[in-house]
Amino acid sequence: MIRRRSAVHPTVSLLGLLAVASAATLERDPVHLVPLAVVVTVAAFAVARSPALVANWCLRLLPMGLGLGAFAYLGSPDRDLSLLALLPLRVWTLTSSALLFAYGTDSWELAWSLSSHLRFPRWMSTAIAVSHSVVVRTLDSLDEVVLALRSKGLLTHPLSYFTGAGHLMRGVLQGLAERAERLSTALEARGFDPHAWRPLTPLSVRSTDFLVLTALAAASLFALLA
């Protein structure tokens, strides 16, 4: 029998993403956010094809977090120094959780899990799976966008990822549109029917799935309740 392709069960991965995103967004104490950031980063390292993928993206977006922290500090009436650490930690945590979901979940197993376990309409779960597939492929090829922008002198230093976010997003969205169009054409040519589709692999829940969900939920609760 073909093995399950998702490193983490899609439903578990989605619930973990929601828990982490909620805790990272609501928590305002950077000290309480550190354990959550560590747990999510370790989990993302474990499921990614290479830990360098996760580290690369977190480090790329860290200057944006530092810039947001500086703006929040300067804009706060009481000059709250904790904002200088809170915003970078929040960006790091959200980035790690998004990468855990992106690299740890197979797109089509995600569609089946959404429709069978969470009762999403088939057309909606299929649309989410297509979006997930396009985003993951874009993450893998975004280096081409970065190199192109660097060659044009638009990304000259780490903070350029923040100041040149408009150029970066334009290149990313263009790539997303092109990949979505190619994927849609390929599915249509193969007569893909979302109502008749089912996965070839079993989507059983493993002990590692419980471990990941427990770790993410515990770290999220600690950040919110500590």
PDB file of N, CA, C and O in Angstrom, residues 46-105:
ATOM      1  N   ALA A  46      11.571  19.569  11.581  1.00  0.00           N
ATOM      2  CA  ALA A  46      11.416  18.120  11.524  1.00  0.00           C
ATOM      3  C   ALA A  46      10.666  17.661  10.272  1.00  0.00           C
ATOM      4  O   ALA A  46      10.942  16.582   9.747  1.00  0.00           O
ATOM      5  N   VAL A  47       9.713  18.462   9.792  1.00  0.00           N
ATOM      6  CA  VAL A  47       8.890  18.014   8.664  1.00  0.00           C
ATOM      7  C   VAL A  47       9.389  18.524   7.322  1.00  0.00           C
ATOM      8  O   VAL A  47       9.046  17.950   6.281  1.00  0.00           O
ATOM      9  N   ALA A  48      10.178  19.591   7.300  1.00  0.00           N
ATOM     10  CA  ALA A  48      10.653  20.132   6.032  1.00  0.00           C
ATOM     11  C   ALA A  48      11.678  19.193   5.408  1.00  0.00           C
ATOM     12  O   ALA A  48      12.363  18.430   6.097  1.00  0.00           O
ATOM     13  N   ARG A  49      11.768  19.249   4.069  1.00  0.00           N
ATOM     14  CA  ARG A  49      12.747  18.410   3.373  1.00  0.00           C
ATOM     15  C   ARG A  49      14.163  18.738   3.818  1.00  0.00           C
ATOM     16  O   ARG A  49      15.029  17.876   3.833  1.00  0.00           O
ATOM     17  N   SER A  50      14.384  19.993   4.156  1.00  0.00           N
ATOM     18  CA  SER A  50      15.680  20.425   4.666  1.00  0.00           C
ATOM     19  C   SER A  50      15.441  21.529   5.687  1.00  0.00           C
ATOM     20  O   SER A  50      14.696  22.478   5.403  1.00  0.00           O
ATOM     21  N   PRO A  51      16.044  21.451   6.871  1.00  0.00           N
ATOM     22  CA  PRO A  51      15.877  22.529   7.845  1.00  0.00           C
ATOM     23  C   PRO A  51      16.313  23.882   7.300  1.00  0.00           C
ATOM     24  O   PRO A  51      15.827  24.917   7.759  1.00  0.00           O
ATOM     25  N   ALA A  52      17.220  23.861   6.311  1.00  0.00           N
ATOM     26  CA  ALA A  52      17.684  25.126   5.732  1.00  0.00           C
ATOM     27  C   ALA A  52      16.543  25.893   5.075  1.00  0.00           C
ATOM     28  O   ALA A  52      16.576  27.125   5.024  1.00  0.00           O
ATOM     29  N   LEU A  53      15.523  25.171   4.568  1.00  0.00           N
ATOM     30  CA  LEU A  53      14.370  25.840   3.962  1.00  0.00           C
ATOM     31  C   LEU A  53      13.656  26.717   4.981  1.00  0.00           C
ATOM     32  O   LEU A  53      13.323  27.874   4.706  1.00  0.00           O
ATOM     33  N   VAL A  54      13.422  26.152   6.165  1.00  0.00           N
ATOM     34  CA  VAL A  54      12.732  26.897   7.220  1.00  0.00           C
ATOM     35  C   VAL A  54      13.600  28.045   7.718  1.00  0.00           C
ATOM     36  O   VAL A  54      13.137  29.193   7.853  1.00  0.00           O
ATOM     37  N   ALA A  55      14.860  27.755   8.002  1.00  0.00           N
ATOM     38  CA  ALA A  55      15.760  28.790   8.509  1.00  0.00           C
ATOM     39  C   ALA A  55      15.913  29.927   7.500  1.00  0.00           C
ATOM     40  O   ALA A  55      15.938  31.109   7.876  1.00  0.00           O
ATOM     41  N   ASN A  56      15.983  29.568   6.223  1.00  0.00           N
ATOM     42  CA  ASN A  56      16.156  30.577   5.177  1.00  0.00           C
ATOM     43  C   ASN A  56      14.985  31.545   5.147  1.00  0.00           C
ATOM     44  O   ASN A  56      15.153  32.764   5.103  1.00  0.00           O
ATOM     45  N   TRP A  57      13.758  31.011   5.202  1.00  0.00           N
ATOM     46  CA  TRP A  57      12.583  31.874   5.144  1.00  0.00           C
ATOM     47  C   TRP A  57      12.406  32.691   6.416  1.00  0.00           C
ATOM     48  O   TRP A  57      12.018  33.862   6.362  1.00  0.00           O
ATOM     49  N   CYS A  58      12.673  32.080   7.552  1.00  0.00           N
ATOM     50  CA  CYS A  58      12.549  32.824   8.815  1.00  0.00           C
ATOM     51  C   CYS A  58      13.541  33.984   8.859  1.00  0.00           C
ATOM     52  O   CYS A  58      13.196  35.098   9.294  1.00  0.00           O
ATOM     53  N   LEU A  59      14.766  33.728   8.404  1.00  0.00           N
ATOM     54  CA  LEU A  59      15.780  34.786   8.415  1.00  0.00           C
ATOM     55  C   LEU A  59      15.465  35.866   7.382  1.00  0.00           C
ATOM     56  O   LEU A  59      15.769  37.037   7.597  1.00  0.00           O
ATOM     57  N   ARG A  60      14.857  35.466   6.261  1.00  0.00           N
ATOM     58  CA  ARG A  60      14.487  36.457   5.253  1.00  0.00           C
ATOM     59  C   ARG A  60      13.418  37.412   5.762  1.00  0.00           C
ATOM     60  O   ARG A  60      13.431  38.607   5.444  1.00  0.00           O
ATOM     61  N   LEU A  61      12.466  36.879   6.534  1.00  0.00           N
ATOM     62  CA  LEU A  61      11.368  37.709   7.017  1.00  0.00           C
ATOM     63  C   LEU A  61      11.659  38.366   8.366  1.00  0.00           C
ATOM     64  O   LEU A  61      10.887  39.200   8.818  1.00  0.00           O
ATOM     65  N   LEU A  62      12.765  37.977   9.005  1.00  0.00           N
ATOM     66  CA  LEU A  62      13.105  38.570  10.294  1.00  0.00           C
ATOM     67  C   LEU A  62      13.309  40.081  10.205  1.00  0.00           C
ATOM     68  O   LEU A  62      12.851  40.813  11.091  1.00  0.00           O
ATOM     69  N   PRO A  63      13.998  40.607   9.166  1.00  0.00           N
ATOM     70  CA  PRO A  63      14.113  42.076   9.079  1.00  0.00           C
ATOM     71  C   PRO A  63      12.767  42.781   9.041  1.00  0.00           C
ATOM     72  O   PRO A  63      12.635  43.890   9.569  1.00  0.00           O
ATOM     73  N   MET A  64      11.763  42.155   8.423  1.00  0.00           N
ATOM     74  CA  MET A  64      10.433  42.759   8.416  1.00  0.00           C
ATOM     75  C   MET A  64       9.892  42.845   9.841  1.00  0.00           C
ATOM     76  O   MET A  64       9.304  43.855  10.241  1.00  0.00           O
ATOM     77  N   GLY A  65      10.099  41.778  10.631  1.00  0.00           N
ATOM     78  CA  GLY A  65       9.672  41.805  12.023  1.00  0.00           C
ATOM     79  C   GLY A  65      10.412  42.858  12.826  1.00  0.00           C
ATOM     80  O   GLY A  65       9.806  43.545  13.663  1.00  0.00           O
ATOM     81  N   LEU A  66      11.707  42.992  12.560  1.00  0.00           N
ATOM     82  CA  LEU A  66      12.484  44.024  13.260  1.00  0.00           C
ATOM     83  C   LEU A  66      11.988  45.418  12.886  1.00  0.00           C
ATOM     84  O   LEU A  66      11.879  46.300  13.750  1.00  0.00           O
ATOM     85  N   GLY A  67      11.676  45.607  11.608  1.00  0.00           N
ATOM     86  CA  GLY A  67      11.154  46.906  11.187  1.00  0.00           C
ATOM     87  C   GLY A  67       9.795  47.207  11.803  1.00  0.00           C
ATOM     88  O   GLY A  67       9.543  48.329  12.258  1.00  0.00           O
ATOM     89  N   LEU A  68       8.919  46.192  11.838  1.00  0.00           N
ATOM     90  CA  LEU A  68       7.611  46.386  12.466  1.00  0.00           C
ATOM     91  C   LEU A  68       7.758  46.692  13.959  1.00  0.00           C
ATOM     92  O   LEU A  68       7.024  47.523  14.508  1.00  0.00           O
ATOM     93  N   GLY A  69       8.697  45.996  14.601  1.00  0.00           N
ATOM     94  CA  GLY A  69       8.937  46.261  16.015  1.00  0.00           C
ATOM     95  C   GLY A  69       9.416  47.681  16.260  1.00  0.00           C
ATOM     96  O   GLY A  69       8.977  48.346  17.211  1.00  0.00           O
ATOM     97  N   ALA A  70      10.318  48.161  15.388  1.00  0.00           N
ATOM     98  CA  ALA A  70      10.818  49.530  15.535  1.00  0.00           C
ATOM     99  C   ALA A  70       9.709  50.551  15.321  1.00  0.00           C
ATOM    100  O   ALA A  70       9.585  51.528  16.071  1.00  0.00           O
ATOM    101  N   PHE A  71       8.865  50.344  14.295  1.00  0.00           N
ATOM    102  CA  PHE A  71       7.757  51.261  14.048  1.00  0.00           C
ATOM    103  C   PHE A  71       6.764  51.243  15.203  1.00  0.00           C
ATOM    104  O   PHE A  71       6.237  52.290  15.610  1.00  0.00           O
ATOM    105  N   ALA A  72       6.470  50.043  15.736  1.00  0.00           N
ATOM    106  CA  ALA A  72       5.532  49.945  16.852  1.00  0.00           C
ATOM    107  C   ALA A  72       6.096  50.639  18.086  1.00  0.00           C
ATOM    108  O   ALA A  72       5.357  51.308  18.829  1.00  0.00           O
ATOM    109  N   TYR A  73       7.399  50.494  18.314  1.00  0.00           N
ATOM    110  CA  TYR A  73       8.035  51.148  19.464  1.00  0.00           C
ATOM    111  C   TYR A  73       7.968  52.670  19.334  1.00  0.00           C
ATOM    112  O   TYR A  73       7.602  53.370  20.284  1.00  0.00           O
ATOM    113  N   LEU A  74       8.308  53.163  18.146  1.00  0.00           N
ATOM    114  CA  LEU A  74       8.302  54.612  17.947  1.00  0.00           C
ATOM    115  C   LEU A  74       6.881  55.176  17.982  1.00  0.00           C
ATOM    116  O   LEU A  74       6.672  56.336  18.353  1.00  0.00           O
ATOM    117  N   GLY A  75       5.900  54.355  17.599  1.00  0.00           N
ATOM    118  CA  GLY A  75       4.526  54.834  17.582  1.00  0.00           C
ATOM    119  C   GLY A  75       3.791  54.674  18.893  1.00  0.00           C
ATOM    120  O   GLY A  75       2.705  55.236  19.069  1.00  0.00           O
ATOM    121  N   SER A  76       4.360  53.906  19.832  1.00  0.00           N
ATOM    122  CA  SER A  76       3.688  53.705  21.117  1.00  0.00           C
ATOM    123  C   SER A  76       3.885  54.926  22.003  1.00  0.00           C
ATOM    124  O   SER A  76       4.977  55.488  22.069  1.00  0.00           O
ATOM    125  N   PRO A  77       2.851  55.367  22.696  1.00  0.00           N
ATOM    126  CA  PRO A  77       2.971  56.577  23.519  1.00  0.00           C
ATOM    127  C   PRO A  77       3.928  56.418  24.688  1.00  0.00           C
ATOM    128  O   PRO A  77       4.545  57.393  25.119  1.00  0.00           O
ATOM    129  N   ASP A  78       4.059  55.201  25.230  1.00  0.00           N
ATOM    130  CA  ASP A  78       4.913  54.994  26.399  1.00  0.00           C
ATOM    131  C   ASP A  78       6.262  54.383  26.045  1.00  0.00           C
ATOM    132  O   ASP A  78       7.006  53.973  26.944  1.00  0.00           O
ATOM    133  N   ARG A  79       6.581  54.293  24.706  1.00  0.00           N
ATOM    134  CA  ARG A  79       7.860  53.737  24.256  1.00  0.00           C
ATOM    135  C   ARG A  79       8.127  52.366  24.906  1.00  0.00           C
ATOM    136  O   ARG A  79       9.105  52.152  25.613  1.00  0.00           O
ATOM    137  N   ASP A  80       7.212  51.432  24.631  1.00  0.00           N
ATOM    138  CA  ASP A  80       7.297  50.090  25.209  1.00  0.00           C
ATOM    139  C   ASP A  80       8.411  49.304  24.527  1.00  0.00           C
ATOM    140  O   ASP A  80       8.311  48.924  23.356  1.00  0.00           O
ATOM    141  N   LEU A  81       9.497  49.030  25.259  1.00  0.00           N
ATOM    142  CA  LEU A  81      10.649  48.326  24.690  1.00  0.00           C
ATOM    143  C   LEU A  81      10.336  46.879  24.324  1.00  0.00           C
ATOM    144  O   LEU A  81      11.008  46.299  23.465  1.00  0.00           O
ATOM    145  N   SER A  82       9.327  46.287  24.956  1.00  0.00           N
ATOM    146  CA  SER A  82       9.002  44.896  24.660  1.00  0.00           C
ATOM    147  C   SER A  82       8.548  44.713  23.216  1.00  0.00           C
ATOM    148  O   SER A  82       8.660  43.617  22.658  1.00  0.00           O
ATOM    149  N   LEU A  83       8.070  45.782  22.586  1.00  0.00           N
ATOM    150  CA  LEU A  83       7.622  45.690  21.198  1.00  0.00           C
ATOM    151  C   LEU A  83       8.781  45.385  20.258  1.00  0.00           C
ATOM    152  O   LEU A  83       8.585  44.781  19.202  1.00  0.00           O
ATOM    153  N   LEU A  84       9.989  45.790  20.636  1.00  0.00           N
ATOM    154  CA  LEU A  84      11.157  45.525  19.796  1.00  0.00           C
ATOM    155  C   LEU A  84      11.452  44.036  19.694  1.00  0.00           C
ATOM    156  O   LEU A  84      12.044  43.582  18.705  1.00  0.00           O
ATOM    157  N   ALA A  85      11.049  43.269  20.706  1.00  0.00           N
ATOM    158  CA  ALA A  85      11.244  41.819  20.674  1.00  0.00           C
ATOM    159  C   ALA A  85       9.967  41.091  20.290  1.00  0.00           C
ATOM    160  O   ALA A  85      10.022  40.023  19.671  1.00  0.00           O
ATOM    161  N   LEU A  86       8.811  41.670  20.651  1.00  0.00           N
ATOM    162  CA  LEU A  86       7.539  40.984  20.409  1.00  0.00           C
ATOM    163  C   LEU A  86       7.250  40.805  18.921  1.00  0.00           C
ATOM    164  O   LEU A  86       6.888  39.710  18.476  1.00  0.00           O
ATOM    165  N   LEU A  87       7.405  41.845  18.133  1.00  0.00           N
ATOM    166  CA  LEU A  87       7.052  41.775  16.715  1.00  0.00           C
ATOM    167  C   LEU A  87       7.964  40.830  15.932  1.00  0.00           C
ATOM    168  O   LEU A  87       7.470  40.021  15.133  1.00  0.00           O
ATOM    169  N   PRO A  88       9.304  40.869  16.124  1.00  0.00           N
ATOM    170  CA  PRO A  88      10.139  39.868  15.437  1.00  0.00           C
ATOM    171  C   PRO A  88       9.802  38.437  15.837  1.00  0.00           C
ATOM    172  O   PRO A  88       9.765  37.541  14.983  1.00  0.00           O
ATOM    173  N   LEU A  89       9.526  38.214  17.128  1.00  0.00           N
ATOM    174  CA  LEU A  89       9.150  36.873  17.572  1.00  0.00           C
ATOM    175  C   LEU A  89       7.819  36.446  16.964  1.00  0.00           C
ATOM    176  O   LEU A  89       7.641  35.282  16.585  1.00  0.00           O
ATOM    177  N   ARG A  90       6.893  37.385  16.877  1.00  0.00           N
ATOM    178  CA  ARG A  90       5.587  37.067  16.289  1.00  0.00           C
ATOM    179  C   ARG A  90       5.737  36.700  14.817  1.00  0.00           C
ATOM    180  O   ARG A  90       5.160  35.705  14.350  1.00  0.00           O
ATOM    181  N   VAL A  91       6.527  37.469  14.072  1.00  0.00           N
ATOM    182  CA  VAL A  91       6.746  37.167  12.653  1.00  0.00           C
ATOM    183  C   VAL A  91       7.453  35.823  12.494  1.00  0.00           C
ATOM    184  O   VAL A  91       7.096  35.012  11.629  1.00  0.00           O
ATOM    185  N   TRP A  92       8.455  35.564  13.329  1.00  0.00           N
ATOM    186  CA  TRP A  92       9.189  34.288  13.266  1.00  0.00           C
ATOM    187  C   TRP A  92       8.248  33.109  13.538  1.00  0.00           C
ATOM    188  O   TRP A  92       8.289  32.099  12.835  1.00  0.00           O
ATOM    189  N   THR A  93       7.412  33.246  14.569  1.00  0.00           N
ATOM    190  CA  THR A  93       6.496  32.162  14.931  1.00  0.00           C
ATOM    191  C   THR A  93       5.474  31.900  13.830  1.00  0.00           C
ATOM    192  O   THR A  93       5.207  30.755  13.468  1.00  0.00           O
ATOM    193  N   LEU A  94       4.887  32.956  13.300  1.00  0.00           N
ATOM    194  CA  LEU A  94       3.890  32.801  12.238  1.00  0.00           C
ATOM    195  C   LEU A  94       4.518  32.216  10.974  1.00  0.00           C
ATOM    196  O   LEU A  94       3.911  31.391  10.287  1.00  0.00           O
ATOM    197  N   THR A  95       5.748  32.641  10.671  1.00  0.00           N
ATOM    198  CA  THR A  95       6.432  32.100   9.495  1.00  0.00           C
ATOM    199  C   THR A  95       6.721  30.616   9.677  1.00  0.00           C
ATOM    200  O   THR A  95       6.482  29.811   8.763  1.00  0.00           O
ATOM    201  N   SER A  96       7.209  30.232  10.841  1.00  0.00           N
ATOM    202  CA  SER A  96       7.510  28.820  11.109  1.00  0.00           C
ATOM    203  C   SER A  96       6.258  27.966  11.055  1.00  0.00           C
ATOM    204  O   SER A  96       6.266  26.860  10.503  1.00  0.00           O
ATOM    205  N   SER A  97       5.149  28.466  11.623  1.00  0.00           N
ATOM    206  CA  SER A  97       3.910  27.692  11.603  1.00  0.00           C
ATOM    207  C   SER A  97       3.368  27.550  10.186  1.00  0.00           C
ATOM    208  O   SER A  97       2.845  26.492   9.810  1.00  0.00           O
ATOM    209  N   ALA A  98       3.491  28.611   9.381  1.00  0.00           N
ATOM    210  CA  ALA A  98       3.046  28.528   7.986  1.00  0.00           C
ATOM    211  C   ALA A  98       3.889  27.524   7.198  1.00  0.00           C
ATOM    212  O   ALA A  98       3.371  26.765   6.374  1.00  0.00           O
ATOM    213  N   LEU A  99       5.200  27.494   7.460  1.00  0.00           N
ATOM    214  CA  LEU A  99       6.075  26.545   6.768  1.00  0.00           C
ATOM    215  C   LEU A  99       5.812  25.118   7.230  1.00  0.00           C
ATOM    216  O   LEU A  99       5.908  24.171   6.439  1.00  0.00           O
ATOM    217  N   LEU A 100       5.484  24.954   8.515  1.00  0.00           N
ATOM    218  CA  LEU A 100       5.105  23.629   9.015  1.00  0.00           C
ATOM    219  C   LEU A 100       3.883  23.110   8.275  1.00  0.00           C
ATOM    220  O   LEU A 100       3.825  21.939   7.875  1.00  0.00           O
ATOM    221  N   PHE A 101       2.912  23.990   8.073  1.00  0.00           N
ATOM    222  CA  PHE A 101       1.707  23.602   7.352  1.00  0.00           C
ATOM    223  C   PHE A 101       1.993  23.365   5.871  1.00  0.00           C
ATOM    224  O   PHE A 101       1.478  22.420   5.261  1.00  0.00           O
ATOM    225  N   ALA A 102       2.838  24.203   5.283  1.00  0.00           N
ATOM    226  CA  ALA A 102       3.114  24.102   3.843  1.00  0.00           C
ATOM    227  C   ALA A 102       3.914  22.851   3.512  1.00  0.00           C
ATOM    228  O   ALA A 102       3.561  22.095   2.600  1.00  0.00           O
ATOM    229  N   TYR A 103       5.002  22.618   4.247  1.00  0.00           N
ATOM    230  CA  TYR A 103       5.896  21.511   3.918  1.00  0.00           C
ATOM    231  C   TYR A 103       5.501  20.196   4.576  1.00  0.00           C
ATOM    232  O   TYR A 103       5.971  19.137   4.164  1.00  0.00           O
ATOM    233  N   GLY A 104       4.654  20.248   5.593  1.00  0.00           N
ATOM    234  CA  GLY A 104       4.289  19.022   6.302  1.00  0.00           C
ATOM    235  C   GLY A 104       3.013  18.381   5.815  1.00  0.00           C
ATOM    236  O   GLY A 104       2.636  17.307   6.294  1.00  0.00           O
ATOM    237  N   THR A 105       2.317  19.027   4.850  1.00  0.00           N
ATOM    238  CA  THR A 105       1.014  18.548   4.412  1.00  0.00           C
ATOM    239  C   THR A 105       0.989  18.370   2.901  1.00  0.00           C
ATOM    240  O   THR A 105       1.432  19.258   2.165  1.00  0.00           O
TER     241      THR A 105
END
